[in-house]
Short mmCIF file of N, CA, C and O in Angstrom, two decimals:
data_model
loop_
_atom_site.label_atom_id
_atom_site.label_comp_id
_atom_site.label_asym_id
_atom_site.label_seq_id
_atom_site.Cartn_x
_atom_site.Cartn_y
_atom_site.Cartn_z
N UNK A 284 0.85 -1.17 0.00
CA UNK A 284 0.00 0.00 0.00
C UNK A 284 0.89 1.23 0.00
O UNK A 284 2.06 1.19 0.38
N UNK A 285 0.24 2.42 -0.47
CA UNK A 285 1.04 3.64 -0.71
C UNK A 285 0.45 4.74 -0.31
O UNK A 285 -0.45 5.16 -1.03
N UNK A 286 0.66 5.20 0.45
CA UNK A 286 0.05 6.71 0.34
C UNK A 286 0.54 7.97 -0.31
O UNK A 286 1.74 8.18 -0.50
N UNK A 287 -0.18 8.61 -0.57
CA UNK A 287 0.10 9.89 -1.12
C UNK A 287 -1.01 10.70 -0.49
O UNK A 287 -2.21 10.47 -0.33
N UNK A 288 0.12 12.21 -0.02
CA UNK A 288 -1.30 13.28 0.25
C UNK A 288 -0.67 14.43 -1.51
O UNK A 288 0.41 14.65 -2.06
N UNK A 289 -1.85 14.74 -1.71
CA UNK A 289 -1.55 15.58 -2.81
C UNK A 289 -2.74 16.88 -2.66
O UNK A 289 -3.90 16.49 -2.76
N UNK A 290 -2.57 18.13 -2.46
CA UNK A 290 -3.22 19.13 -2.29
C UNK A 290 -4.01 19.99 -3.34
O UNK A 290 -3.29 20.18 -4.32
N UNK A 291 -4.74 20.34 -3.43
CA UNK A 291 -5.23 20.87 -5.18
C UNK A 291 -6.69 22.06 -5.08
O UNK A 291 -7.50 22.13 -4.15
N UNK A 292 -6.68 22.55 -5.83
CA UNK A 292 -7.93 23.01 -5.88
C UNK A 292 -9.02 22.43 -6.56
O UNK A 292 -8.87 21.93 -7.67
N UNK A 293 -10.18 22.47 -5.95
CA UNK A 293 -11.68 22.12 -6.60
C UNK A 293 -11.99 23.06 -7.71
O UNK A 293 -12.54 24.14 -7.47
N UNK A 294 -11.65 22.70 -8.93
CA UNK A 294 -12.48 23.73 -9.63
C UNK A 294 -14.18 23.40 -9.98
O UNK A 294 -14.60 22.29 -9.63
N UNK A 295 -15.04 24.26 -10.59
CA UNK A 295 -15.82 23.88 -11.17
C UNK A 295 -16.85 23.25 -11.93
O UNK A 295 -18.07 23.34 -11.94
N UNK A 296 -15.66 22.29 -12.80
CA UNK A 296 -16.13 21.01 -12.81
C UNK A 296 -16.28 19.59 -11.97
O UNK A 296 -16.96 18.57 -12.11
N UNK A 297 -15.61 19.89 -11.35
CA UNK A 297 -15.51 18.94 -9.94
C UNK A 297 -15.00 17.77 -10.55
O UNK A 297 -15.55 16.68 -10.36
N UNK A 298 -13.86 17.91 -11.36
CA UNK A 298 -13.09 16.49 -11.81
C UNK A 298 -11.35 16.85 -11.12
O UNK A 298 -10.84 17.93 -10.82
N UNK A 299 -10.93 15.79 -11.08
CA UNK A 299 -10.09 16.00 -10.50
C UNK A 299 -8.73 14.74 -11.01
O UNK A 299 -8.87 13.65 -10.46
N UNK A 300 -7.80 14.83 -11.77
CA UNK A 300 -6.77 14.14 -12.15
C UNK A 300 -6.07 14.13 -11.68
O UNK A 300 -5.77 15.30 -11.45
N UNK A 301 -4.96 13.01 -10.95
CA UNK A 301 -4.02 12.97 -9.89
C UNK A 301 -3.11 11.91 -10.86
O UNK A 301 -3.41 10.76 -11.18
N UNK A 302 -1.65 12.82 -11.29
CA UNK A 302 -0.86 11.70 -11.67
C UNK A 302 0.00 11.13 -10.67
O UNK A 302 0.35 11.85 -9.73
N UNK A 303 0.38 9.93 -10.75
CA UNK A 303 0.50 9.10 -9.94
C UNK A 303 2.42 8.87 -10.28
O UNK A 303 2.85 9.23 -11.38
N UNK A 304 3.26 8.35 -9.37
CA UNK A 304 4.42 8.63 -9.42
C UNK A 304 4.71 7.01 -9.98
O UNK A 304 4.16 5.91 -9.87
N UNK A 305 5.94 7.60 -10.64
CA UNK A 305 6.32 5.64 -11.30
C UNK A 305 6.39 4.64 -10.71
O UNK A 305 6.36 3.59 -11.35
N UNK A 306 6.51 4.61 -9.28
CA UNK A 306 7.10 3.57 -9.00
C UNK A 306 5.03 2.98 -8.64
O UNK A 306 4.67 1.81 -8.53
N UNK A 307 4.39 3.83 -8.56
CA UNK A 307 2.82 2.98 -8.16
C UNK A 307 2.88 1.86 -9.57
O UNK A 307 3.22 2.02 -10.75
N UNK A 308 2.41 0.74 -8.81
CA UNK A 308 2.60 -0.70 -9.78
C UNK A 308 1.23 -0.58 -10.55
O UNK A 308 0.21 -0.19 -9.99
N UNK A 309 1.28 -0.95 -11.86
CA UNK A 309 0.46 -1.40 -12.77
C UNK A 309 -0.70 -2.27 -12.15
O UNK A 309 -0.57 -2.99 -11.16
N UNK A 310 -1.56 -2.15 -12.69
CA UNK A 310 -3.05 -3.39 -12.01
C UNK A 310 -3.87 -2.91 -11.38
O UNK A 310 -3.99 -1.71 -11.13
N UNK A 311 -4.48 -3.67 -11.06
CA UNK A 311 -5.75 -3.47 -10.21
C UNK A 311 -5.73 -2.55 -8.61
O UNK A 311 -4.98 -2.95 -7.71
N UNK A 312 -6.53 -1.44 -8.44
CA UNK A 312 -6.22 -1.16 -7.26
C UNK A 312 -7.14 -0.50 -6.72
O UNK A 312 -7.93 -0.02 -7.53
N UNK A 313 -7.44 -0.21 -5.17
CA UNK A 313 -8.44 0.10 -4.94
C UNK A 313 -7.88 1.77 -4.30
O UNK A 313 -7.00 1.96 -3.46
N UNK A 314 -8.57 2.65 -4.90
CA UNK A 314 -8.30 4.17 -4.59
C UNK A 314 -9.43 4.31 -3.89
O UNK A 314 -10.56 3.85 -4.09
N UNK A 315 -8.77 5.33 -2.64
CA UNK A 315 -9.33 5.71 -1.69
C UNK A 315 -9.33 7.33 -1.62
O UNK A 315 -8.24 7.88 -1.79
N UNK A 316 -10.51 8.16 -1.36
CA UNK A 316 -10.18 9.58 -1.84
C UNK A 316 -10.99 10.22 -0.46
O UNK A 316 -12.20 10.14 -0.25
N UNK A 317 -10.06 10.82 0.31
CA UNK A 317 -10.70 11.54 1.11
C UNK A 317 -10.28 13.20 1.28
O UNK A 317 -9.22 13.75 1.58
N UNK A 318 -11.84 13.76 0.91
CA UNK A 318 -11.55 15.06 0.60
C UNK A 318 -11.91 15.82 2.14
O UNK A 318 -12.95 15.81 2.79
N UNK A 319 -10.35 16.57 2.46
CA UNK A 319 -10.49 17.54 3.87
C UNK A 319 -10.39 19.16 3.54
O UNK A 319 -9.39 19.87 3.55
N UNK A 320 -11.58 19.48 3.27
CA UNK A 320 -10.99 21.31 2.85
C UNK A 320 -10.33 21.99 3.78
O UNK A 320 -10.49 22.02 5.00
N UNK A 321 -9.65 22.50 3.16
CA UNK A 321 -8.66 23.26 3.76
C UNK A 321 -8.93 24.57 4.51
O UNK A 321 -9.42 25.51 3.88
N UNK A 322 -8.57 24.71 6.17
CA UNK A 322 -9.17 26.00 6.36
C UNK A 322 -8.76 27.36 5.70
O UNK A 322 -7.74 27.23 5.01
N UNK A 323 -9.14 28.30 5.71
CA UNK A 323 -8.29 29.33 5.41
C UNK A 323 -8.08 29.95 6.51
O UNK A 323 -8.82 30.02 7.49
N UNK A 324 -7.00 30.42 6.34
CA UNK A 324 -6.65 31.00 8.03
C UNK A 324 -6.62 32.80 8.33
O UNK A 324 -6.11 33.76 7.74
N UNK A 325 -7.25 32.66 9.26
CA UNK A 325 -7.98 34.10 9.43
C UNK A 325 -6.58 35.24 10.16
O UNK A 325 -5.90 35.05 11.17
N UNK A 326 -6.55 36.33 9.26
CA UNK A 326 -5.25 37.08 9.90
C UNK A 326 -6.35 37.77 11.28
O UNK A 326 -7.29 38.56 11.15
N UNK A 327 -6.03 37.39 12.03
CA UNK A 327 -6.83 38.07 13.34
C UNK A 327 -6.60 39.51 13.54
O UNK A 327 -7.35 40.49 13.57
N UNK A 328 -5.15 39.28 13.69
CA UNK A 328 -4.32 41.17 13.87
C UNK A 328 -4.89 41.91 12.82
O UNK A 328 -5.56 42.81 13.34
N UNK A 329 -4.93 41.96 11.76
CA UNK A 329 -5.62 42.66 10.47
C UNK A 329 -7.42 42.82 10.83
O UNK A 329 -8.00 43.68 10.16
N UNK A 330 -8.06 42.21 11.61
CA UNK A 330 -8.97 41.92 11.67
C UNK A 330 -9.06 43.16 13.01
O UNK A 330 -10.19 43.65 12.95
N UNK A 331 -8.32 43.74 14.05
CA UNK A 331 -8.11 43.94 14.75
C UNK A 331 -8.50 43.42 16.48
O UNK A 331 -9.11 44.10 17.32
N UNK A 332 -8.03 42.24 16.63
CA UNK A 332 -8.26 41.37 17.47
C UNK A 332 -6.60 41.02 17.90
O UNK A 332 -5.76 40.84 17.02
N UNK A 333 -6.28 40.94 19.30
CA UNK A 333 -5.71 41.04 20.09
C UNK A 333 -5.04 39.68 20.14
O UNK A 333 -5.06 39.16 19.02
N UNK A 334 -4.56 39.06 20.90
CA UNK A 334 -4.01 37.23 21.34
C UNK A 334 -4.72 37.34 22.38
O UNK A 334 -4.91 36.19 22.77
N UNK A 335 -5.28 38.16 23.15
CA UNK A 335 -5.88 37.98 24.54
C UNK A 335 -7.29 38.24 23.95
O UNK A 335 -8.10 38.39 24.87
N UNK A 336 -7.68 38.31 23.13
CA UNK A 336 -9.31 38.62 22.54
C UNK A 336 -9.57 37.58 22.12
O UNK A 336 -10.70 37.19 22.40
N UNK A 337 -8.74 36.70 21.31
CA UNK A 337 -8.92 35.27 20.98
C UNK A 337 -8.73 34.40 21.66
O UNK A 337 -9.20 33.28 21.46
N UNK A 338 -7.74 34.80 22.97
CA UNK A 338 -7.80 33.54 23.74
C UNK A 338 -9.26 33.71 24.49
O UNK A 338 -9.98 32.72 24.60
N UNK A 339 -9.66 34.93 24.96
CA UNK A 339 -11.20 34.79 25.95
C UNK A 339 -12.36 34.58 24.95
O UNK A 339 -13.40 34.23 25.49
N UNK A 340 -12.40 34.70 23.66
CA UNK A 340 -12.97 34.31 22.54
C UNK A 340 -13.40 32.63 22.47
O UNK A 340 -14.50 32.08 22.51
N UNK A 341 -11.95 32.10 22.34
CA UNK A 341 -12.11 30.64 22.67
C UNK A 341 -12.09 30.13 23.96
O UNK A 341 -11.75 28.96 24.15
N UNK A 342 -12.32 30.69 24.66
CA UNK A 342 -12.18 30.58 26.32
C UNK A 342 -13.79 30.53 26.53
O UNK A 342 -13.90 29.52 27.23
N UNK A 343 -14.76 30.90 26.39
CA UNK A 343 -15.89 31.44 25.99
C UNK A 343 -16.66 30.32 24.70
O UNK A 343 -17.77 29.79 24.74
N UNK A 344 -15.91 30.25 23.94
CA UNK A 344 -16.68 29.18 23.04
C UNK A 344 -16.14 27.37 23.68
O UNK A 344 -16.88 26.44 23.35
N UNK A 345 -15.25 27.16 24.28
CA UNK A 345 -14.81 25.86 24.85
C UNK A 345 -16.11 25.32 25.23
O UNK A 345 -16.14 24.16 24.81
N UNK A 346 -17.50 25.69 25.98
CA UNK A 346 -18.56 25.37 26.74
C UNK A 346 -19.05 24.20 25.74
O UNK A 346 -19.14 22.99 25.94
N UNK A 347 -19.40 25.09 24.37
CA UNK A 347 -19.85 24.70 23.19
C UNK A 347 -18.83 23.40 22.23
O UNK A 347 -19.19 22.80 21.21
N UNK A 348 -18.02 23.32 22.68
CA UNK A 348 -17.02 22.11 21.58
C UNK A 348 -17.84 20.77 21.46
O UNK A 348 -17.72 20.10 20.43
N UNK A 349 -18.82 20.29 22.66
CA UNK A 349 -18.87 18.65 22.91
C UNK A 349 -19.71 19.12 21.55
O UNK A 349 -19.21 18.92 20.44
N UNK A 350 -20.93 19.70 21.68
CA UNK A 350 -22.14 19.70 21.20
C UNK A 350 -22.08 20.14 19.87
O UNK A 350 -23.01 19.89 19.10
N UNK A 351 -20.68 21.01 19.37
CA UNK A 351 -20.11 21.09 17.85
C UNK A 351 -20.06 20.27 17.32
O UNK A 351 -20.76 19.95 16.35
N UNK A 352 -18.67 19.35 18.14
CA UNK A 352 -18.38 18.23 17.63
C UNK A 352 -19.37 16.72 17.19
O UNK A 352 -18.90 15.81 16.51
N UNK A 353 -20.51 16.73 17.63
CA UNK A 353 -21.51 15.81 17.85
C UNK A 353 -21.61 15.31 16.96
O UNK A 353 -20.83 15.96 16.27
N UNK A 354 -22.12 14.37 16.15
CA UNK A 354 -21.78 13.75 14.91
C UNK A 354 -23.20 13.95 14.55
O UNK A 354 -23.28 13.57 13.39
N UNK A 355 -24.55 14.41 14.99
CA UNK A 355 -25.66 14.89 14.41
C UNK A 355 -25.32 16.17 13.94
O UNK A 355 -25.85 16.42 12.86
N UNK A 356 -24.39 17.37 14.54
CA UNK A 356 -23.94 18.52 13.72
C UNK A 356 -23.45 17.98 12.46
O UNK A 356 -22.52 18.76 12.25
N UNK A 357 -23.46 17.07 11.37
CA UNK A 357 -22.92 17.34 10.34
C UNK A 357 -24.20 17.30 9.39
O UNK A 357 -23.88 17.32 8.20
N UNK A 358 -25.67 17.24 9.64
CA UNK A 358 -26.34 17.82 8.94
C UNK A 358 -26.15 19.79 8.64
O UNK A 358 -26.86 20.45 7.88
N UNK A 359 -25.44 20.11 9.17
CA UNK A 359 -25.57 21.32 9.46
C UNK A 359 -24.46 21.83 8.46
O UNK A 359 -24.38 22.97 7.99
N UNK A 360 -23.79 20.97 8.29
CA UNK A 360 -22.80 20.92 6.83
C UNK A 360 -23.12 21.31 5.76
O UNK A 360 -22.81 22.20 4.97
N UNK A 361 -24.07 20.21 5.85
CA UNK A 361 -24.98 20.35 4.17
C UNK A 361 -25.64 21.92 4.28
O UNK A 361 -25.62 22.37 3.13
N UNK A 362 -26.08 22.71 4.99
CA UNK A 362 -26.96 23.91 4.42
C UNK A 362 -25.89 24.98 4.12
O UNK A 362 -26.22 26.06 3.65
#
C-alpha cells in the first residue's frame, strides 16, 4: 500500500486528475479519496483582534465544543 497526500484546488467542474508517481505498480487497485478542505486562516491582527481577545474568545466558546463536535452537527454541513 502507498500513500500519497496531494493538495489541489476544486475547480468547477468537480473532476479531478491525480498523476501518480512511477514507481505505483500497474493493475488493479483500490483508490481511496478523502476530501479535507482546507481552512483558510484568518489574519486576526488585520482583523483587529488582540491574542488575549482570541484567547477569551475561545475561552468562551470551549462550553460549546462537545455539542459542535456531535456527529448529528454534520447535517448542518450540508446547508
Amino acid at each position: 500500500m502507498k500513500t500519497l497526500t496531494i493538495r489541489t484546488t476544486i475547480g468547477v467542474n468537480r473532476q479531478l486528475t491525480i498523476p501518480l508517481p512511477e514507481d505505483v505498480q500497474l493493475g488493479p487497485a483500490e483508490v481511496v479519496v478523502i476530501l479535507n478542505p482546507l481552512a483558510e486562516q484568518l489574519d486576526l491582527k488585520a482583523r483587529g483582534w488582540t491574542e488575549s481577545d482570541a484567547a477569551e474568545t475561545r475561552a468562551r466558546l470551549k462550553s460549546f465544543e462537545a455539542d459542535w463536535e456531535a456527529p448529528a452537527m454534520e447535517a448542518y454541513d450540508a446547508l
